[in-house]
Coordinates of C-alpha atoms in Angstrom, one line a residue:
X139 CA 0.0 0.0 0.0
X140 CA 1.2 3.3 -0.9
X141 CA 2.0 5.6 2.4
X142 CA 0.1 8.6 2.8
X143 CA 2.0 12.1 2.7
X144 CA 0.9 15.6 4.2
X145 CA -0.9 16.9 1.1
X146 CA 0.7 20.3 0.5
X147 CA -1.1 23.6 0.5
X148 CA 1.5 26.2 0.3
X149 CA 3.8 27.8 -2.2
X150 CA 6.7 30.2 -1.9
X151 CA 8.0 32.5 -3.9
X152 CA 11.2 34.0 -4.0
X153 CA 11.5 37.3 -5.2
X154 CA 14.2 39.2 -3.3
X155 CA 17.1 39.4 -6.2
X156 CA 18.2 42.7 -7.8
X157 CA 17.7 42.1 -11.2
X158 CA 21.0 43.2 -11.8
X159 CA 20.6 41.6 -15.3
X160 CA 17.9 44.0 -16.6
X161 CA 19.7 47.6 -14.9
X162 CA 18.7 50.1 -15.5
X163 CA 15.1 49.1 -16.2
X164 CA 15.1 47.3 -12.5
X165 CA 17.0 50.2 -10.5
X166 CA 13.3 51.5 -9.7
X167 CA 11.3 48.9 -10.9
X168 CA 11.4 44.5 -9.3
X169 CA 12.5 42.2 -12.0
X170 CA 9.8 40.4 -11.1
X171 CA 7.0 43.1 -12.7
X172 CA 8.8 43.1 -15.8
X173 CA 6.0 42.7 -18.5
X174 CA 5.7 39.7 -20.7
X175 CA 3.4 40.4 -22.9
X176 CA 0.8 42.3 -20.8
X177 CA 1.3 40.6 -17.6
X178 CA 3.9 40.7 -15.2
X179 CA 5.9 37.5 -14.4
X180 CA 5.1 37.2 -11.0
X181 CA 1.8 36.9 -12.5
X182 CA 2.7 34.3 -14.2
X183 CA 4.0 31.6 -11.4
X184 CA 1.5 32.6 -8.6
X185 CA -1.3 31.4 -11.3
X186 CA 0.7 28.1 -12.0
X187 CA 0.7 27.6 -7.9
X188 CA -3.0 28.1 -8.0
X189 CA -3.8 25.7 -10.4
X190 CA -1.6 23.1 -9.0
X191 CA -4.3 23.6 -6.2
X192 CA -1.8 25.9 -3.7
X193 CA -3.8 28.9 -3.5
X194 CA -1.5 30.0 -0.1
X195 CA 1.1 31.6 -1.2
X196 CA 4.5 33.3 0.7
X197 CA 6.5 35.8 -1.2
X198 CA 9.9 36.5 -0.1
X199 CA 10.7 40.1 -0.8
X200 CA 13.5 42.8 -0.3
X201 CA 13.7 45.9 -0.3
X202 CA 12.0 48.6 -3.5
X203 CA 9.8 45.0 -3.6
X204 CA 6.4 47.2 -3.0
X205 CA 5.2 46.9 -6.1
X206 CA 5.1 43.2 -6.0
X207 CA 2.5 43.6 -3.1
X208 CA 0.7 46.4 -5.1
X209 CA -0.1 44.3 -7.4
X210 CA -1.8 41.7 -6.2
X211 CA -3.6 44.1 -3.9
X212 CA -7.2 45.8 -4.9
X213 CA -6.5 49.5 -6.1
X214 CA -10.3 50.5 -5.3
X215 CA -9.1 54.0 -7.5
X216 CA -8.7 52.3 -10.8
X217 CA -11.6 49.7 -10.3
X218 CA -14.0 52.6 -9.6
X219 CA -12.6 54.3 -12.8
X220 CA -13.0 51.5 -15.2
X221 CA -16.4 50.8 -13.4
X222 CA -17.6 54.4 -14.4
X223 CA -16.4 53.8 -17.9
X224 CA -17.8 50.5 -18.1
X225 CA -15.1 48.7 -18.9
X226 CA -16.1 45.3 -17.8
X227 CA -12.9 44.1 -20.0
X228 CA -10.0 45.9 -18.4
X229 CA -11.5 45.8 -14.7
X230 CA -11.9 41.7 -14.8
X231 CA -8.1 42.1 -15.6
X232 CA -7.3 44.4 -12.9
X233 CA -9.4 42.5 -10.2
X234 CA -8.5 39.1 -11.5
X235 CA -4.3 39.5 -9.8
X236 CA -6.3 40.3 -6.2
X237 CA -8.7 37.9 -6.6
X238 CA -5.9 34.6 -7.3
X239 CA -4.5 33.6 -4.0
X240 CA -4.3 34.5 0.0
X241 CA -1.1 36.3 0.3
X242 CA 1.7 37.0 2.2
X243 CA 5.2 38.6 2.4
X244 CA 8.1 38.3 4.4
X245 CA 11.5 40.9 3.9
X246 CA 14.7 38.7 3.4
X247 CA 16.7 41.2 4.6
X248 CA 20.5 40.3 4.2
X249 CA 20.2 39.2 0.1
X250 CA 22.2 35.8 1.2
X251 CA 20.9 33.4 -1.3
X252 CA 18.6 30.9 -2.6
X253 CA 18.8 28.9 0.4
X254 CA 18.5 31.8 2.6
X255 CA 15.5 33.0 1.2
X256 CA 13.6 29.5 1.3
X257 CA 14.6 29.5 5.7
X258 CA 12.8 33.0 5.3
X259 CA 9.5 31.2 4.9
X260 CA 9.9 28.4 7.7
X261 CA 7.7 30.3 10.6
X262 CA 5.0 30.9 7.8
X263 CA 5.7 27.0 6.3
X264 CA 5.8 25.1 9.5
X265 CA 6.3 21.4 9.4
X266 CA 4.7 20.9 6.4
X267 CA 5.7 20.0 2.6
X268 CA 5.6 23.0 1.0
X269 CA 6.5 24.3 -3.4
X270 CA 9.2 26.5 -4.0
X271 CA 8.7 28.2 -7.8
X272 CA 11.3 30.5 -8.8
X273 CA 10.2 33.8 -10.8
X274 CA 12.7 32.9 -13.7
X275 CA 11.4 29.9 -15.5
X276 CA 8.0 30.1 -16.8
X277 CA 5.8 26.6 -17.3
X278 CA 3.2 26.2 -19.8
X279 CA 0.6 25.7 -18.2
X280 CA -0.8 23.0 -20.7
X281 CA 2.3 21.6 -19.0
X282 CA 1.3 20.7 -15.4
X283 CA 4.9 19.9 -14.1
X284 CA 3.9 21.4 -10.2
X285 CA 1.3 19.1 -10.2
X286 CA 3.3 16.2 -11.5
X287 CA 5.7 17.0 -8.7
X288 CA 3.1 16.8 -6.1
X289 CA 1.7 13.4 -7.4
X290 CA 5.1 12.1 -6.8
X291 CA 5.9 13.9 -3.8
X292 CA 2.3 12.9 -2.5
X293 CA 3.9 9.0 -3.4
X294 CA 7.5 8.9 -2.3
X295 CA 7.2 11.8 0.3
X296 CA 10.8 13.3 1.0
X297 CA 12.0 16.2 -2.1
X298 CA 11.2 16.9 -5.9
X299 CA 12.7 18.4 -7.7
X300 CA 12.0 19.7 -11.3
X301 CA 15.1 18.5 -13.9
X302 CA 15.4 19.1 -17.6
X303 CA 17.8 18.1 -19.9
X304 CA 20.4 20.6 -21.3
X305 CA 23.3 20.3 -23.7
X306 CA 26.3 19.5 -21.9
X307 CA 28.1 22.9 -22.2
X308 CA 25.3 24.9 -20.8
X309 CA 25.1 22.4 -17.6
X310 CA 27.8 25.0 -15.7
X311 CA 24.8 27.6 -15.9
X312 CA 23.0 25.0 -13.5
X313 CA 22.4 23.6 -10.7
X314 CA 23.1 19.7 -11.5
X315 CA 22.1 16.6 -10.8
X316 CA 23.1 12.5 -10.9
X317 CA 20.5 10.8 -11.2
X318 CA 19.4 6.8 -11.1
X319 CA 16.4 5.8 -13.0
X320 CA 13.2 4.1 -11.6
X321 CA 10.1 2.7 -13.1
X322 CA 8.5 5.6 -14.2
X323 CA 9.9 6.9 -17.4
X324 CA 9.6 10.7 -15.8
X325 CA 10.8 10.2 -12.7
X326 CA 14.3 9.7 -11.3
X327 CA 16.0 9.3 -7.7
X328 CA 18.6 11.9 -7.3
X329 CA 21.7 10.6 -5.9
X330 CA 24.0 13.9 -5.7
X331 CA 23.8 17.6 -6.9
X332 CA 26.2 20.1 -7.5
X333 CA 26.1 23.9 -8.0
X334 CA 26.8 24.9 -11.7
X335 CA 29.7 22.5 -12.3
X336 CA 32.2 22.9 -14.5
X337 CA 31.0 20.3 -17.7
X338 CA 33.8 18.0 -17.5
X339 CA 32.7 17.5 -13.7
X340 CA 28.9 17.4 -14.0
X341 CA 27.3 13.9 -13.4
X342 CA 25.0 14.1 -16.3
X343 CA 23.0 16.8 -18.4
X344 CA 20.3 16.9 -16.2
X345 CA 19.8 20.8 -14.9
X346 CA 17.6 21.9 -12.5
X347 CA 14.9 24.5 -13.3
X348 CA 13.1 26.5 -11.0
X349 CA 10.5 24.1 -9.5
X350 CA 10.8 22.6 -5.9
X351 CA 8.4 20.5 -3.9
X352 CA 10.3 20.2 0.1
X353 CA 9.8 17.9 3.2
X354 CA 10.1 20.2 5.9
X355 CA 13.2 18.8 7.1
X356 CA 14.8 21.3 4.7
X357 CA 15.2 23.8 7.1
X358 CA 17.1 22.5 10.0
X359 CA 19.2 21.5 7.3
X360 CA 19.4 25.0 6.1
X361 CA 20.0 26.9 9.4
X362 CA 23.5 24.6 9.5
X363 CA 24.5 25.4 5.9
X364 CA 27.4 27.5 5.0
X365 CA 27.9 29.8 2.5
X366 CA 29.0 28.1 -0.4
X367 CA 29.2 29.2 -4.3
X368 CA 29.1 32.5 -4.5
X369 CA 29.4 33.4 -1.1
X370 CA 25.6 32.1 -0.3
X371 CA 23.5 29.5 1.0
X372 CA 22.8 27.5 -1.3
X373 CA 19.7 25.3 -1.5
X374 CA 21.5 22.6 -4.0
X375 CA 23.9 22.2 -1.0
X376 CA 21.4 21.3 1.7
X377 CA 19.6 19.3 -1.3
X378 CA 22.7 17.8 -1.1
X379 CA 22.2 16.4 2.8
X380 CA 18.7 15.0 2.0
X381 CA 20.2 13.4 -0.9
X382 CA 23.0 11.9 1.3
X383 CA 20.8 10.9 4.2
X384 CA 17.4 9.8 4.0
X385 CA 17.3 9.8 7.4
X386 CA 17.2 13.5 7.7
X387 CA 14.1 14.2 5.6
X388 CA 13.5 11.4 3.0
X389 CA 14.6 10.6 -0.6
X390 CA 14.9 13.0 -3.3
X391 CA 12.9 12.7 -6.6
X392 CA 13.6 14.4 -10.1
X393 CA 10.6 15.0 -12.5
X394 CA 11.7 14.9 -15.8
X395 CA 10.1 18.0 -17.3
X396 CA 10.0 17.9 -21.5
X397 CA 7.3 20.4 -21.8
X398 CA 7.3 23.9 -22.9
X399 CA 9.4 26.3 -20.4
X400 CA 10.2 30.2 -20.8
X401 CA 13.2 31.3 -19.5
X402 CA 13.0 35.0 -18.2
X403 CA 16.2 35.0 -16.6
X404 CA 18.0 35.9 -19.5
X405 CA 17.6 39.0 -21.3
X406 CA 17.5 37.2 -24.7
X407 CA 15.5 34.5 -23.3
X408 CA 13.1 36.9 -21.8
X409 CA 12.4 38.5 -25.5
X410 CA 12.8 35.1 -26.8
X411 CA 9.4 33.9 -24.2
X412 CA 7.4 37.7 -25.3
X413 CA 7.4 36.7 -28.5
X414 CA 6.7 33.0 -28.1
X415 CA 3.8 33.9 -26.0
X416 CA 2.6 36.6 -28.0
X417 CA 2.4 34.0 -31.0
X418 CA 0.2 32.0 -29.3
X419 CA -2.3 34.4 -28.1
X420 CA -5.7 34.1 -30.1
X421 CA -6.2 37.8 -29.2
X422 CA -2.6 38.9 -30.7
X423 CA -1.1 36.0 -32.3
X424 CA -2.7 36.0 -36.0
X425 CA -1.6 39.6 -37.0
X426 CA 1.6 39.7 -34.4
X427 CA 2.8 36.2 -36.3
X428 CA 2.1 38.1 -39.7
X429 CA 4.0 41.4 -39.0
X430 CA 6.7 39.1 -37.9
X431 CA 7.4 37.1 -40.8
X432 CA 6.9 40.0 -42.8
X433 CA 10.3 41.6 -40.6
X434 CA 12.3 38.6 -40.6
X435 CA 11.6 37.9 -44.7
X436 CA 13.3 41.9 -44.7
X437 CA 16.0 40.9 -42.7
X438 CA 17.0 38.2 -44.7
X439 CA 16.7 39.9 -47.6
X440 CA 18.8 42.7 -46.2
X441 CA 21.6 40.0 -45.3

């Protein structure tokens, strides 16, 4: 008989970086309320929390992070404006980001890593399992991979974690991870990860993306963990521990994702998602899709 887990009913959210990527246009403004298309990507990943049925959800913040809360606030102002107006279109938009989820926000403080932020949210988390979904990697969401996790995590118990394959010189951008198969073609048992290895070190091509599902257990482990790459705390690195001992908080899962991810991390990436995701808008797509192979038959012309 399969063992019964705590089901899981909270996300976090960590949202504390400083963009430094995208200066100047995050100097005033969070990375995280960049637009892409006409929503911002915060948006984006407290939605896919929702429909993977975690409609709690923690956001770890930092300082000039107001907006972030703004946001997914009411602004009675603009509602009563568009009401006036009639604008039943534009004020289901405005309401819909305030309507999503139960909130809440936590400062991080000291900016001292991924790690560090994810501690941030153990008064708020308790001693339950809990989703971590980093604002940089966007998931389809005719792509359920946070609810695949949670199947899995609801099965095993212990750590997922969500894995992708990469070409073997991009693994050093990663966080990576050796892996053993098991009988079911998407998932793996982790056995070791590393930070962004060098590729001649890395134990396969497997990266990891921005998708966590955590025992608990994570952050005892977490208060002992030193800084490591990059001067931080590392979540890979106390990863690492559940890996080594199951003792400490169970096994440690990989979901396999293959499905369609938008990395917004990267300011070529982030352009690269816009314009994915604008092609596949019924509202926008048809005439954006034209216009654009109307500019790149020019280009290549002009080349």
């Amino acid at each position: 008989m399969t063992q019964a887990h705590p089901r899981i009913s909270k996300a976090v959210i960590p949202a504390a970086g400083l963009g430094t990527r995208f200066l100047p246009a995050t100097k005033a403004t969070p990375k995280e309320m960049l637009p892409v298309v006409d929503k911002p990507a915060i948006q984006y990943v407290v939605e896919e929390a929702v429909s993977a049925g975690l409609d709690d959800v923690l956001m770890i913040t930092g300082r000039n992070k107001r907006p972030l809360e703004d946001h997914f606030d009411r602004n009675y102002e603009l509602e009563s404006a568009l009401q006036k107006k009639g604008d039943a279109s534009r004020l289901a938009k405005v309401q819909e980001s305030s309507d999503l989820a139960t909130m809440h926000y936590v400062r991080q403080g000291d900016p001292r890593g991924l790690g560090h932020a994810v501690l941030c949210a153990a008064p708020h988390v308790g001693h339950e399992p809990f989703a971590v979904l980093l604002g940089d990697d966007l998931i389809d969401p005719r792509d359920p991979l946070l609810q695949r996790m949670i199947e899995v995590q609801e099965q095993h118990g212990g750590s997922v974690i969500a894995l992708m394959e990469v070409a073997p010189e991009q693994i050093h951008l990663y966080g990576c991870a050796a892996v053993e198969a098991t009988a079911e073609g998407d998932v793996v048992r982790i056995s070791g990860l590393v930070e962004k290895p060098d590729p001649a070190d890395a134990p396969s091509n497997y990266a990891i993306i921005g998708r966590y599902v955590l025992d608990p257990q994570i952050f005892d482990i977490l208060r002992k963990t030193e800084p490591g790459r990059g001067g931080e705390i590392q979540l890979t690195d106390a990863l690492q521990q559940l890996a080594d001992d199951e003792q400490a908080g169970g096994s440690v899962h990989g979901v396999v994702f293959q499905g369609r991810r938008y990395d917004t991390g990267d300011r070529g990436d982030y352009l690269r998602a816009i314009v994915r995701l604008a092609c596949e808008r019924e509202d926008l797509g048809p005439d954006f899709r034209t216009w654009l192979r109307s500019y790149v038959a020019e280009e290549m012309q002009q080349s």
